[in-house]
Amino acid sequence: MFAMKKILVTGSLGQIGTELTIRLRELYGAENVLATDIRHVDDSPVVSNGLFATLDVMDGERMQKLVHDYQIDTIIHLAALLSATAEEKPLFAWNLNMGGLWNALEVARHSNCQLFTPSSIGAFGPSTPKDHTSQDTIQRPNTMYGITKVSAELLCDYYFTKFDVDTRGLRFPGLISYKALPGGGTTDYAVDIYYEALKHKKYTSYIAKGTFMDMMYMPDAIDAIIKLMEADPSRLKHRNAFNITAMSFDPEEIAASIRKYIPEFTMDYKVDPARQQIADSWPNSIDATAAKEEWDFNPQYDLDRMTKSMLENLANKLGVECRLLESV
């Protein structure tokens, strides 16, 4: 097992970064995990409960100095612009997503660090086979976010083969969490719907009925990152783009799951053409066989178990009185 000792996390105040930083500190010690972000949020546990430094990932010199000063051996590079936001600001998305990764890779190369950066189902495109999408298949994305993700996969492969940098990565599906709000992704509806179910007992979906997308509950995603980073490198054939998923559903199915606990919940539709176009370019379901074979990926949450956990935890977070019915 590879043992991470001193870890730097970029984008630590984002949806993944918040929960991952907290978990890494539990496992490795708060003094061994340096959280960084371009902003500083005083009341965030990421800032208040461990090491924190401001970092613009476009500043390679600052990143290098932090790695040197804190004797970092592992960089977890999460800072990026997500799919829907990237379509609104494509040039900024390219510069941030690729420039930030380039800096992280260069720092990893010069400081002999292991590096993780996430890819996404956004790396697939309209010509990708839609069902049970395999690990190695056609990737022709038609979004700036997807283009940066495919480019990142290739660039990380290049740094591994050319410079022997220990790069690793996952193609994440939509991620669902009650701890941190999502940050401008196409799959965000699958988080918003739980908030609205508790607060108003209704939701208007911007994704059309019958649109299936892969999803995962955040605890499974966090476990997957750590498991991959601790995996024996000799087992890894697909280092930087492992397909992972836990479930695939459309808006009707998640609504039905919520109604098992909140029977009066209703949903209607007002489709957002921009995000719907992105969703339509992605697979309906992906095949995670390679991740299972090469580092024993094993998600624990299905849709109904995730729904129960989301509703219980969000009710507590929002201070909403809600006696959930047991699932039938």
Coordinates of C-alpha atoms in Angstrom, one line a residue:
M1 CA 0.0 0.0 0.0
F2 CA 1.3 3.5 -0.9
A3 CA 1.4 5.7 2.2
M4 CA 0.7 9.4 1.8
K5 CA 2.5 11.4 4.4
K6 CA 2.2 15.1 3.7
I7 CA -0.7 16.1 1.5
L8 CA -1.6 19.4 -0.3
V9 CA -5.2 19.8 -1.5
T10 CA -6.1 22.5 -4.1
G11 CA -9.7 23.7 -4.4
S12 CA -10.2 22.5 -0.8
L13 CA -13.4 24.6 -0.3
G14 CA -15.2 23.1 -3.2
Q15 CA -17.8 20.3 -3.1
I16 CA -15.2 17.4 -3.2
G17 CA -12.4 19.3 -1.5
T18 CA -14.4 20.1 1.7
E19 CA -15.3 16.5 2.5
L20 CA -12.0 15.0 1.2
T21 CA -9.9 17.4 3.4
I22 CA -11.8 16.5 6.5
R23 CA -11.5 12.8 5.8
L24 CA -7.8 13.0 5.0
R25 CA -7.2 14.8 8.3
E26 CA -9.0 12.1 10.2
L27 CA -6.8 9.5 8.5
Y28 CA -3.4 11.2 8.3
G29 CA -3.6 13.9 11.0
A30 CA -4.6 17.6 10.7
E31 CA -0.9 18.6 10.8
N32 CA -0.2 16.5 7.6
V33 CA -2.9 17.9 5.3
L34 CA -2.5 21.4 3.9
A35 CA -5.8 22.7 2.5
T36 CA -5.6 25.5 -0.1
D37 CA -8.0 27.6 -2.1
I38 CA -8.1 30.9 -3.9
R39 CA -10.6 32.2 -1.3
H40 CA -10.6 32.2 2.5
V41 CA -13.8 31.2 4.4
D42 CA -13.4 31.8 8.1
D43 CA -16.3 29.6 9.3
S44 CA -15.3 26.6 7.1
P45 CA -14.0 23.6 9.1
V46 CA -11.4 23.2 6.3
V47 CA -9.9 26.6 7.4
S48 CA -10.5 26.4 11.1
N49 CA -9.6 22.8 11.8
G50 CA -6.1 22.4 10.2
L51 CA -3.5 23.9 8.0
F52 CA -4.8 26.3 5.4
A53 CA -3.1 28.6 2.9
T54 CA -4.5 30.8 0.1
L55 CA -3.4 29.6 -3.4
D56 CA -4.3 30.6 -6.9
V57 CA -3.4 27.5 -8.9
M58 CA -2.3 29.7 -11.8
D59 CA 0.6 30.8 -9.5
G60 CA 3.1 28.0 -10.0
E61 CA 5.8 29.6 -7.9
R62 CA 3.5 29.9 -4.9
M63 CA 2.4 26.3 -5.3
Q64 CA 6.1 25.2 -5.5
K65 CA 6.9 27.2 -2.3
L66 CA 4.1 25.6 -0.3
V67 CA 5.1 22.1 -1.4
H68 CA 8.7 22.9 -0.4
D69 CA 7.8 24.6 2.9
Y70 CA 5.4 21.9 4.1
Q71 CA 7.5 19.0 2.7
I72 CA 4.6 17.8 0.6
D73 CA 4.8 14.3 -1.1
T74 CA 1.2 14.1 -2.4
I75 CA -0.8 16.8 -4.4
I76 CA -4.5 16.4 -4.8
H77 CA -5.4 18.9 -7.4
L78 CA -9.2 19.6 -7.4
A79 CA -9.3 23.3 -8.5
A80 CA -11.3 23.6 -11.7
L81 CA -14.3 25.2 -13.4
L82 CA -17.2 22.8 -13.7
S83 CA -19.3 22.0 -16.8
A84 CA -22.2 24.5 -16.8
T85 CA -20.0 27.4 -15.6
A86 CA -17.3 26.5 -18.1
E87 CA -19.7 26.8 -21.0
E88 CA -20.4 30.4 -19.9
K89 CA -16.7 31.2 -19.6
P90 CA -14.9 28.9 -22.0
L91 CA -11.6 30.7 -22.3
F92 CA -11.3 31.2 -18.5
A93 CA -12.2 27.5 -18.1
W94 CA -9.4 26.4 -20.5
N95 CA -6.9 28.6 -18.8
L96 CA -7.8 27.6 -15.3
N97 CA -8.4 23.9 -15.8
M98 CA -5.3 23.3 -18.0
G99 CA -3.0 26.0 -16.6
G100 CA -3.6 25.0 -13.0
L101 CA -3.0 21.3 -13.8
W102 CA 0.2 22.1 -15.7
N103 CA 1.5 23.9 -12.7
A104 CA 0.5 21.0 -10.4
L105 CA 2.2 18.5 -12.7
E106 CA 5.4 20.6 -12.9
V107 CA 5.6 21.0 -9.2
A108 CA 5.0 17.2 -8.8
R109 CA 7.7 16.5 -11.3
H110 CA 10.3 18.8 -9.6
S111 CA 9.4 17.7 -6.1
N112 CA 8.9 14.0 -6.7
C113 CA 5.2 14.1 -5.6
Q114 CA 2.4 11.7 -6.3
L115 CA -0.5 13.6 -8.0
F116 CA -4.3 13.0 -8.2
T117 CA -6.6 15.0 -10.4
P118 CA -10.2 14.1 -11.2
S119 CA -11.6 13.5 -14.6
S120 CA -15.3 13.2 -15.3
I121 CA -18.0 11.5 -17.4
G122 CA -17.9 14.9 -19.2
A123 CA -14.8 13.5 -21.0
F124 CA -17.2 11.5 -23.1
G125 CA -19.2 13.0 -26.0
P126 CA -22.2 12.4 -28.3
S127 CA -20.4 9.7 -30.3
T128 CA -19.4 7.7 -27.2
P129 CA -21.5 4.5 -26.8
K130 CA -24.3 5.4 -24.4
D131 CA -24.9 2.3 -22.4
H132 CA -22.3 0.4 -20.2
T133 CA -19.7 2.8 -21.6
S134 CA -16.4 1.0 -21.4
Q135 CA -13.1 2.2 -19.9
D136 CA -11.4 2.6 -23.3
T137 CA -13.8 4.0 -25.9
I138 CA -14.4 7.0 -28.2
Q139 CA -14.0 10.4 -26.4
R140 CA -15.1 13.4 -28.5
P141 CA -16.7 15.8 -26.0
N142 CA -18.4 18.9 -27.3
T143 CA -18.1 21.1 -24.2
M144 CA -15.1 23.1 -23.0
Y145 CA -15.3 21.2 -19.7
G146 CA -15.1 17.9 -21.5
I147 CA -12.3 19.1 -23.7
T148 CA -10.2 20.1 -20.7
K149 CA -10.9 16.7 -19.0
V150 CA -9.8 14.7 -22.0
S151 CA -6.7 16.9 -22.3
A152 CA -6.0 16.5 -18.6
E153 CA -6.2 12.7 -18.9
L154 CA -3.7 12.7 -21.8
L155 CA -1.4 15.2 -20.1
C156 CA -1.3 13.1 -16.9
D157 CA -0.5 10.0 -18.9
Y158 CA 2.3 12.0 -20.6
Y159 CA 3.8 13.0 -17.3
F160 CA 3.7 9.4 -16.1
T161 CA 5.4 8.0 -19.2
K162 CA 7.8 10.9 -19.9
F163 CA 8.8 11.9 -16.4
D164 CA 7.7 9.0 -14.2
V165 CA 5.3 11.2 -12.2
D166 CA 3.0 9.0 -10.2
T167 CA -0.3 10.4 -11.6
R168 CA -3.7 8.9 -10.8
G169 CA -7.3 9.9 -11.5
L170 CA -10.9 9.0 -11.6
R171 CA -13.7 9.8 -14.1
F172 CA -16.3 11.0 -11.6
P173 CA -20.0 10.8 -12.3
G174 CA -22.4 13.3 -10.8
L175 CA -21.6 13.7 -7.1
I176 CA -24.3 14.1 -4.4
S177 CA -23.5 15.6 -1.0
Y178 CA -25.3 17.3 1.9
K179 CA -22.2 18.9 3.3
A180 CA -21.1 21.3 0.6
L181 CA -23.2 22.9 -2.2
P182 CA -22.3 22.0 -5.8
G183 CA -20.5 24.4 -7.9
G184 CA -22.0 24.8 -11.3
G185 CA -22.2 21.3 -12.7
T186 CA -24.9 19.7 -15.0
T187 CA -25.7 17.0 -12.4
D188 CA -26.4 19.6 -9.7
Y189 CA -30.1 18.9 -9.9
A190 CA -29.6 15.7 -8.0
V191 CA -28.5 17.7 -5.0
D192 CA -31.0 20.6 -5.4
I193 CA -33.9 18.2 -5.5
Y194 CA -33.3 17.1 -1.9
Y195 CA -33.1 20.6 -0.5
E196 CA -36.4 21.5 -2.3
A197 CA -38.1 18.3 -1.2
L198 CA -37.4 19.2 2.4
K199 CA -38.1 22.9 2.2
H200 CA -41.1 23.1 -0.2
K201 CA -42.1 19.5 -1.0
K202 CA -41.7 20.2 -4.7
Y203 CA -39.0 20.7 -7.3
T204 CA -38.8 22.0 -10.9
S205 CA -36.2 20.0 -12.8
Y206 CA -34.0 21.7 -15.4
I207 CA -33.1 18.2 -16.7
A208 CA -35.7 16.4 -18.8
K209 CA -37.6 13.3 -17.9
G210 CA -35.8 10.2 -19.2
T211 CA -32.3 11.7 -19.1
F212 CA -30.1 9.1 -17.4
M213 CA -26.8 10.0 -15.9
D214 CA -24.3 8.2 -13.6
M215 CA -24.2 9.4 -10.0
M216 CA -22.4 8.7 -6.8
Y217 CA -22.9 9.6 -3.1
M218 CA -20.0 11.7 -1.8
P219 CA -18.8 9.2 0.9
D220 CA -18.2 6.6 -1.9
A221 CA -16.4 9.2 -4.0
I222 CA -14.1 10.2 -1.1
D223 CA -13.4 6.5 -0.3
A224 CA -12.6 5.9 -4.0
I225 CA -10.0 8.8 -4.1
I226 CA -8.2 7.5 -1.0
K227 CA -8.3 3.9 -2.1
L228 CA -6.9 4.7 -5.5
M229 CA -4.1 6.8 -4.0
E230 CA -3.2 4.0 -1.6
A231 CA -3.3 1.3 -4.2
D232 CA -0.3 -0.7 -5.3
P233 CA 1.0 1.2 -8.4
S234 CA 2.0 -2.1 -10.1
R235 CA -1.7 -3.0 -10.4
L236 CA -2.7 0.2 -12.2
K237 CA -3.0 0.0 -15.9
H238 CA -5.4 2.9 -16.4
R239 CA -3.8 5.4 -14.1
N240 CA -5.6 8.7 -14.8
A241 CA -9.1 8.0 -16.0
F242 CA -10.8 5.1 -14.2
N243 CA -14.5 4.9 -14.8
I244 CA -16.4 4.8 -11.5
T245 CA -20.1 4.9 -10.8
A246 CA -22.6 3.7 -8.2
M247 CA -25.9 4.3 -9.8
S248 CA -27.6 5.6 -12.9
F249 CA -31.1 7.3 -12.8
D250 CA -33.2 9.9 -14.4
P251 CA -35.2 12.7 -12.6
E252 CA -38.3 10.5 -12.4
E253 CA -36.4 7.8 -10.5
I254 CA -34.9 10.1 -7.9
A255 CA -38.3 11.7 -7.4
A256 CA -39.8 8.3 -6.8
S257 CA -37.1 7.5 -4.3
I258 CA -37.8 10.7 -2.4
R259 CA -41.5 9.9 -2.4
K260 CA -40.8 6.7 -0.5
Y261 CA -39.9 9.0 2.4
I262 CA -41.9 12.1 1.6
P263 CA -45.1 10.9 -0.2
E264 CA -46.4 14.4 -0.9
F265 CA -43.3 15.4 -2.9
T266 CA -44.1 16.6 -6.4
M267 CA -41.9 17.5 -9.4
D268 CA -42.4 19.3 -12.7
Y269 CA -40.1 20.4 -15.5
K270 CA -38.6 23.6 -16.9
V271 CA -35.7 22.3 -19.0
D272 CA -32.6 24.4 -19.3
P273 CA -31.4 23.9 -22.9
A274 CA -27.7 24.5 -22.2
R275 CA -27.5 22.0 -19.4
Q276 CA -29.8 19.5 -21.2
Q277 CA -27.5 19.6 -24.2
I278 CA -24.5 18.8 -22.0
A279 CA -26.4 15.9 -20.3
D280 CA -27.5 14.5 -23.6
S281 CA -23.8 14.3 -24.7
W282 CA -22.9 12.1 -21.8
P283 CA -23.4 8.3 -21.3
N284 CA -26.5 6.8 -19.7
S285 CA -24.4 4.4 -17.7
I286 CA -20.7 3.5 -17.5
D287 CA -18.7 0.3 -16.9
A288 CA -16.5 0.5 -13.8
T289 CA -14.9 -3.0 -14.3
A290 CA -11.3 -1.7 -14.6
A291 CA -11.5 0.1 -11.3
K292 CA -12.9 -3.0 -9.6
E293 CA -10.2 -5.2 -11.1
E294 CA -7.2 -2.9 -10.6
W295 CA -7.8 -1.4 -7.1
D296 CA -11.0 -3.1 -5.7
F297 CA -13.4 -0.2 -6.2
N298 CA -16.6 -1.1 -4.3
P299 CA -19.3 1.6 -3.7
Q300 CA -21.7 1.1 -0.8
Y301 CA -24.6 3.4 -1.6
D302 CA -27.5 2.7 -4.0
L303 CA -30.2 5.3 -4.8
D304 CA -32.6 4.6 -1.9
R305 CA -29.9 4.3 0.7
M306 CA -28.4 7.6 -0.5
T307 CA -31.8 9.3 -0.5
K308 CA -32.5 8.3 3.1
S309 CA -29.1 9.6 4.2
M310 CA -29.4 12.8 2.3
L311 CA -32.9 13.6 3.7
E312 CA -31.9 12.8 7.3
N313 CA -28.7 14.8 7.2
L314 CA -30.2 17.8 5.3
A315 CA -33.2 18.0 7.6
N316 CA -30.8 18.3 10.5
K317 CA -28.6 20.8 8.6
L318 CA -31.5 23.0 7.6
G319 CA -33.3 22.8 10.9
V320 CA -36.4 21.4 9.1
E321 CA -38.8 19.3 11.0
C322 CA -39.3 16.2 8.9
R323 CA -40.3 12.8 10.1
L324 CA -39.2 10.5 7.3
L325 CA -41.3 7.5 6.6
E326 CA -39.5 4.2 6.4
S327 CA -38.9 3.1 2.8
V328 CA -41.4 0.6 1.6

